């Protein structure tokens, strides 16, 4: 009887070991799933018009993004605890290190969603507290990544001319996300110096990220022209270029939303003018890049591109264009921007649904957490 019972008993120490092994190859790119989920809620919460049931659906999606964030933070903590060699290898890998910017953006996106729709379930006071914590942590991590990852690229990484990738934008676009979601907290700060200073801090992060993006983009496009298309599985990363374009347009419009209650009339009017004069041409370029990137993805798909976590690039960057179009519709009064926001949101929801289903399937069959294949 004792012998028969032994195979059914599992030592308690085996469970943590199994969990640790499972997360060995869990990289920072997985935070893109949190970002892509949260933006569905955030963009839907401010869509023009009020579709029945949309806000409730957005709140459910926000709750899902919050659960995913907690689960992923836990898994990544296990990764750093039990696989520090792999974690250091990620930092020294120029193809993986830029994804550390995703941690910041995941925190910021879930925090913004908490204030936009999460307050319906947890109350305004709790929502402000949660967003304050997540915004502070996300902003500090984003600024650190914006300095540390380019530093590693220059000092430690060994990059060939043909290795430039849109992934390089991830650490430098993180402060732009802070700039775009920061204005949500302005009205919850003490009036006067606090609100004005915070708004201009967000504006400074807008400039920081925009100028860094303008440094990166020519290098990325030059690589495409001189070295040809990206590898098939990396092709969806072309959509990452939409991130700084849509997010900067969103930020400019969010500044205009709150400036009237914070700054003198002349300065507030300047922010409104800037939101339109900056946002319209940048949104035009975003649509041009969307068409270009879409054509490249169709080409890659025809050549056999399968699913990879890079497919999450179809979500968050498109979502920033949704929020950018929403802001332009509000400040120009033009229905064409409202219509654009609705069309892009439909694309976002479709992309999120596909990426979510394929990710769950990849987790169940173990393929997404398997060791990466070597060339």
PDB file of N, CA, C and O in Angstrom, residues 47-48 249 279-280 282-288 290 318-329 334-348:
ATOM      1  N   UNK A  47     -14.389  57.094 -27.325  1.00  0.00           N
ATOM      2  CA  UNK A  47     -14.876  57.134 -28.699  1.00  0.00           C
ATOM      3  C   UNK A  47     -16.011  58.144 -28.845  1.00  0.00           C
ATOM      4  O   UNK A  47     -16.814  58.318 -27.920  1.00  0.00           O
ATOM      5  N   UNK A  48     -16.106  58.813 -29.998  1.00  0.00           N
ATOM      6  CA  UNK A  48     -17.239  59.728 -30.224  1.00  0.00           C
ATOM      7  C   UNK A  48     -18.545  58.953 -30.257  1.00  0.00           C
ATOM      8  O   UNK A  48     -18.611  57.834 -30.770  1.00  0.00           O
ATOM      9  N   UNK A 249       0.202  62.691 -31.136  1.00  0.00           N
ATOM     10  CA  UNK A 249      -1.034  63.405 -31.495  1.00  0.00           C
ATOM     11  C   UNK A 249      -2.009  63.385 -30.330  1.00  0.00           C
ATOM     12  O   UNK A 249      -2.645  64.400 -30.014  1.00  0.00           O
ATOM     13  N   UNK A 279      -1.172  67.849 -34.917  1.00  0.00           N
ATOM     14  CA  UNK A 279      -1.840  66.564 -35.007  1.00  0.00           C
ATOM     15  C   UNK A 279      -2.305  66.175 -36.395  1.00  0.00           C
ATOM     16  O   UNK A 279      -2.194  65.006 -36.784  1.00  0.00           O
ATOM     17  N   UNK A 280      -2.810  67.126 -37.165  1.00  0.00           N
ATOM     18  CA  UNK A 280      -3.359  66.786 -38.483  1.00  0.00           C
ATOM     19  C   UNK A 280      -2.280  66.242 -39.427  1.00  0.00           C
ATOM     20  O   UNK A 280      -2.455  65.170 -40.017  1.00  0.00           O
ATOM     21  N   UNK A 282       0.662  64.972 -38.684  1.00  0.00           N
ATOM     22  CA  UNK A 282       1.230  63.748 -38.139  1.00  0.00           C
ATOM     23  C   UNK A 282       0.259  62.575 -38.322  1.00  0.00           C
ATOM     24  O   UNK A 282       0.666  61.452 -38.649  1.00  0.00           O
ATOM     25  N   UNK A 283      -1.025  62.834 -38.157  1.00  0.00           N
ATOM     26  CA  UNK A 283      -1.998  61.775 -38.404  1.00  0.00           C
ATOM     27  C   UNK A 283      -2.008  61.382 -39.880  1.00  0.00           C
ATOM     28  O   UNK A 283      -2.182  60.199 -40.219  1.00  0.00           O
ATOM     29  N   UNK A 284      -1.797  62.361 -40.747  1.00  0.00           N
ATOM     30  CA  UNK A 284      -1.688  62.045 -42.168  1.00  0.00           C
ATOM     31  C   UNK A 284      -0.525  61.106 -42.441  1.00  0.00           C
ATOM     32  O   UNK A 284      -0.659  60.124 -43.190  1.00  0.00           O
ATOM     33  N   UNK A 285       0.624  61.383 -41.828  1.00  0.00           N
ATOM     34  CA  UNK A 285       1.773  60.503 -42.009  1.00  0.00           C
ATOM     35  C   UNK A 285       1.518  59.136 -41.380  1.00  0.00           C
ATOM     36  O   UNK A 285       1.962  58.101 -41.907  1.00  0.00           O
ATOM     37  N   UNK A 286       0.802  59.106 -40.264  1.00  0.00           N
ATOM     38  CA  UNK A 286       0.477  57.834 -39.620  1.00  0.00           C
ATOM     39  C   UNK A 286      -0.351  56.957 -40.552  1.00  0.00           C
ATOM     40  O   UNK A 286      -0.133  55.743 -40.650  1.00  0.00           O
ATOM     41  N   UNK A 287      -1.301  57.561 -41.265  1.00  0.00           N
ATOM     42  CA  UNK A 287      -2.112  56.790 -42.203  1.00  0.00           C
ATOM     43  C   UNK A 287      -1.263  56.288 -43.377  1.00  0.00           C
ATOM     44  O   UNK A 287      -1.464  55.173 -43.867  1.00  0.00           O
ATOM     45  N   UNK A 288      -0.317  57.122 -43.830  1.00  0.00           N
ATOM     46  CA  UNK A 288       0.602  56.685 -44.875  1.00  0.00           C
ATOM     47  C   UNK A 288       1.404  55.484 -44.402  1.00  0.00           C
ATOM     48  O   UNK A 288       1.533  54.478 -45.128  1.00  0.00           O
ATOM     49  N   UNK A 290       0.633  53.425 -42.003  1.00  0.00           N
ATOM     50  CA  UNK A 290      -0.276  52.304 -41.798  1.00  0.00           C
ATOM     51  C   UNK A 290      -0.476  51.532 -43.100  1.00  0.00           C
ATOM     52  O   UNK A 290      -0.463  50.295 -43.114  1.00  0.00           O
ATOM     53  N   UNK A 318      -1.894  50.965 -33.073  1.00  0.00           N
ATOM     54  CA  UNK A 318      -3.144  51.347 -33.740  1.00  0.00           C
ATOM     55  C   UNK A 318      -4.060  52.059 -32.755  1.00  0.00           C
ATOM     56  O   UNK A 318      -4.741  53.041 -33.097  1.00  0.00           O
ATOM     57  N   UNK A 319      -4.067  51.582 -31.504  1.00  0.00           N
ATOM     58  CA  UNK A 319      -4.893  52.231 -30.490  1.00  0.00           C
ATOM     59  C   UNK A 319      -4.504  53.679 -30.246  1.00  0.00           C
ATOM     60  O   UNK A 319      -5.369  54.537 -30.001  1.00  0.00           O
ATOM     61  N   UNK A 320      -3.213  53.991 -30.320  1.00  0.00           N
ATOM     62  CA  UNK A 320      -2.800  55.388 -30.147  1.00  0.00           C
ATOM     63  C   UNK A 320      -3.313  56.260 -31.291  1.00  0.00           C
ATOM     64  O   UNK A 320      -3.591  57.450 -31.084  1.00  0.00           O
ATOM     65  N   UNK A 321      -3.433  55.673 -32.473  1.00  0.00           N
ATOM     66  CA  UNK A 321      -3.999  56.428 -33.592  1.00  0.00           C
ATOM     67  C   UNK A 321      -5.493  56.656 -33.391  1.00  0.00           C
ATOM     68  O   UNK A 321      -6.040  57.684 -33.812  1.00  0.00           O
ATOM     69  N   UNK A 322      -6.160  55.697 -32.746  1.00  0.00           N
ATOM     70  CA  UNK A 322      -7.573  55.887 -32.408  1.00  0.00           C
ATOM     71  C   UNK A 322      -7.737  57.081 -31.480  1.00  0.00           C
ATOM     72  O   UNK A 322      -8.553  57.982 -31.723  1.00  0.00           O
ATOM     73  N   UNK A 323      -6.952  57.121 -30.402  1.00  0.00           N
ATOM     74  CA  UNK A 323      -7.075  58.227 -29.445  1.00  0.00           C
ATOM     75  C   UNK A 323      -6.622  59.547 -30.067  1.00  0.00           C
ATOM     76  O   UNK A 323      -7.161  60.611 -29.735  1.00  0.00           O
ATOM     77  N   UNK A 324      -5.637  59.498 -30.975  1.00  0.00           N
ATOM     78  CA  UNK A 324      -5.222  60.711 -31.668  1.00  0.00           C
ATOM     79  C   UNK A 324      -6.329  61.249 -32.553  1.00  0.00           C
ATOM     80  O   UNK A 324      -6.591  62.462 -32.571  1.00  0.00           O
ATOM     81  N   UNK A 325      -6.999  60.368 -33.288  1.00  0.00           N
ATOM     82  CA  UNK A 325      -8.115  60.791 -34.146  1.00  0.00           C
ATOM     83  C   UNK A 325      -9.277  61.319 -33.308  1.00  0.00           C
ATOM     84  O   UNK A 325      -9.949  62.286 -33.693  1.00  0.00           O
ATOM     85  N   UNK A 326      -9.519  60.679 -32.164  1.00  0.00           N
ATOM     86  CA  UNK A 326     -10.578  61.161 -31.271  1.00  0.00           C
ATOM     87  C   UNK A 326     -10.313  62.605 -30.843  1.00  0.00           C
ATOM     88  O   UNK A 326     -11.213  63.458 -30.854  1.00  0.00           O
ATOM     89  N   UNK A 327      -9.064  62.883 -30.453  1.00  0.00           N
ATOM     90  CA  UNK A 327      -8.715  64.235 -30.026  1.00  0.00           C
ATOM     91  C   UNK A 327      -8.850  65.253 -31.130  1.00  0.00           C
ATOM     92  O   UNK A 327      -9.345  66.371 -30.913  1.00  0.00           O
ATOM     93  N   UNK A 328      -8.432  64.876 -32.332  1.00  0.00           N
ATOM     94  CA  UNK A 328      -8.558  65.801 -33.465  1.00  0.00           C
ATOM     95  C   UNK A 328     -10.024  66.064 -33.803  1.00  0.00           C
ATOM     96  O   UNK A 328     -10.397  67.183 -34.159  1.00  0.00           O
ATOM     97  N   UNK A 329     -10.854  65.033 -33.694  1.00  0.00           N
ATOM     98  CA  UNK A 329     -12.281  65.243 -33.931  1.00  0.00           C
ATOM     99  C   UNK A 329     -12.875  66.226 -32.944  1.00  0.00           C
ATOM    100  O   UNK A 329     -13.702  67.074 -33.306  1.00  0.00           O
ATOM    101  N   UNK A 334     -14.572  68.184 -36.847  1.00  0.00           N
ATOM    102  CA  UNK A 334     -14.778  67.524 -38.135  1.00  0.00           C
ATOM    103  C   UNK A 334     -15.191  66.069 -37.929  1.00  0.00           C
ATOM    104  O   UNK A 334     -14.502  65.306 -37.245  1.00  0.00           O
ATOM    105  N   UNK A 335     -16.285  65.692 -38.588  1.00  0.00           N
ATOM    106  CA  UNK A 335     -16.791  64.326 -38.455  1.00  0.00           C
ATOM    107  C   UNK A 335     -15.851  63.308 -39.078  1.00  0.00           C
ATOM    108  O   UNK A 335     -15.878  62.131 -38.703  1.00  0.00           O
ATOM    109  N   UNK A 336     -15.003  63.762 -40.010  1.00  0.00           N
ATOM    110  CA  UNK A 336     -14.094  62.819 -40.674  1.00  0.00           C
ATOM    111  C   UNK A 336     -13.135  62.182 -39.668  1.00  0.00           C
ATOM    112  O   UNK A 336     -12.800  60.996 -39.780  1.00  0.00           O
ATOM    113  N   UNK A 337     -12.715  62.940 -38.656  1.00  0.00           N
ATOM    114  CA  UNK A 337     -11.823  62.374 -37.643  1.00  0.00           C
ATOM    115  C   UNK A 337     -12.582  61.435 -36.700  1.00  0.00           C
ATOM    116  O   UNK A 337     -12.029  60.422 -36.251  1.00  0.00           O
ATOM    117  N   UNK A 338     -13.845  61.759 -36.423  1.00  0.00           N
ATOM    118  CA  UNK A 338     -14.653  60.832 -35.629  1.00  0.00           C
ATOM    119  C   UNK A 338     -14.831  59.514 -36.371  1.00  0.00           C
ATOM    120  O   UNK A 338     -14.725  58.430 -35.780  1.00  0.00           O
ATOM    121  N   UNK A 339     -15.099  59.610 -37.663  1.00  0.00           N
ATOM    122  CA  UNK A 339     -15.249  58.400 -38.462  1.00  0.00           C
ATOM    123  C   UNK A 339     -13.963  57.593 -38.520  1.00  0.00           C
ATOM    124  O   UNK A 339     -13.982  56.364 -38.444  1.00  0.00           O
ATOM    125  N   UNK A 340     -12.831  58.305 -38.647  1.00  0.00           N
ATOM    126  CA  UNK A 340     -11.537  57.629 -38.669  1.00  0.00           C
ATOM    127  C   UNK A 340     -11.294  56.889 -37.358  1.00  0.00           C
ATOM    128  O   UNK A 340     -10.803  55.742 -37.352  1.00  0.00           O
ATOM    129  N   UNK A 341     -11.646  57.523 -36.243  1.00  0.00           N
ATOM    130  CA  UNK A 341     -11.458  56.886 -34.944  1.00  0.00           C
ATOM    131  C   UNK A 341     -12.277  55.599 -34.851  1.00  0.00           C
ATOM    132  O   UNK A 341     -11.795  54.573 -34.350  1.00  0.00           O
ATOM    133  N   UNK A 342     -13.498  55.628 -35.338  1.00  0.00           N
ATOM    134  CA  UNK A 342     -14.361  54.447 -35.274  1.00  0.00           C
ATOM    135  C   UNK A 342     -13.829  53.315 -36.154  1.00  0.00           C
ATOM    136  O   UNK A 342     -13.824  52.144 -35.752  1.00  0.00           O
ATOM    137  N   UNK A 343     -13.357  53.666 -37.354  1.00  0.00           N
ATOM    138  CA  UNK A 343     -12.811  52.647 -38.255  1.00  0.00           C
ATOM    139  C   UNK A 343     -11.557  52.022 -37.650  1.00  0.00           C
ATOM    140  O   UNK A 343     -11.395  50.788 -37.635  1.00  0.00           O
ATOM    141  N   UNK A 344     -10.661  52.861 -37.158  1.00  0.00           N
ATOM    142  CA  UNK A 344      -9.427  52.342 -36.567  1.00  0.00           C
ATOM    143  C   UNK A 344      -9.711  51.519 -35.308  1.00  0.00           C
ATOM    144  O   UNK A 344      -9.013  50.544 -35.035  1.00  0.00           O
ATOM    145  N   UNK A 345     -10.749  51.894 -34.569  1.00  0.00           N
ATOM    146  CA  UNK A 345     -11.086  51.121 -33.371  1.00  0.00           C
ATOM    147  C   UNK A 345     -11.576  49.726 -33.749  1.00  0.00           C
ATOM    148  O   UNK A 345     -11.254  48.739 -33.061  1.00  0.00           O
ATOM    149  N   UNK A 346     -12.339  49.643 -34.831  1.00  0.00           N
ATOM    150  CA  UNK A 346     -12.780  48.336 -35.304  1.00  0.00           C
ATOM    151  C   UNK A 346     -11.578  47.474 -35.692  1.00  0.00           C
ATOM    152  O   UNK A 346     -11.529  46.273 -35.394  1.00  0.00           O
ATOM    153  N   UNK A 347     -10.587  48.095 -36.346  1.00  0.00           N
ATOM    154  CA  UNK A 347      -9.361  47.378 -36.695  1.00  0.00           C
ATOM    155  C   UNK A 347      -8.640  46.928 -35.428  1.00  0.00           C
ATOM    156  O   UNK A 347      -8.153  45.788 -35.338  1.00  0.00           O
ATOM    157  N   UNK A 348      -8.576  47.813 -34.442  1.00  0.00           N
ATOM    158  CA  UNK A 348      -7.907  47.499 -33.175  1.00  0.00           C
ATOM    159  C   UNK A 348      -8.554  46.299 -32.490  1.00  0.00           C
ATOM    160  O   UNK A 348      -7.863  45.372 -32.047  1.00  0.00           O
TER     161      UNK A 348
END
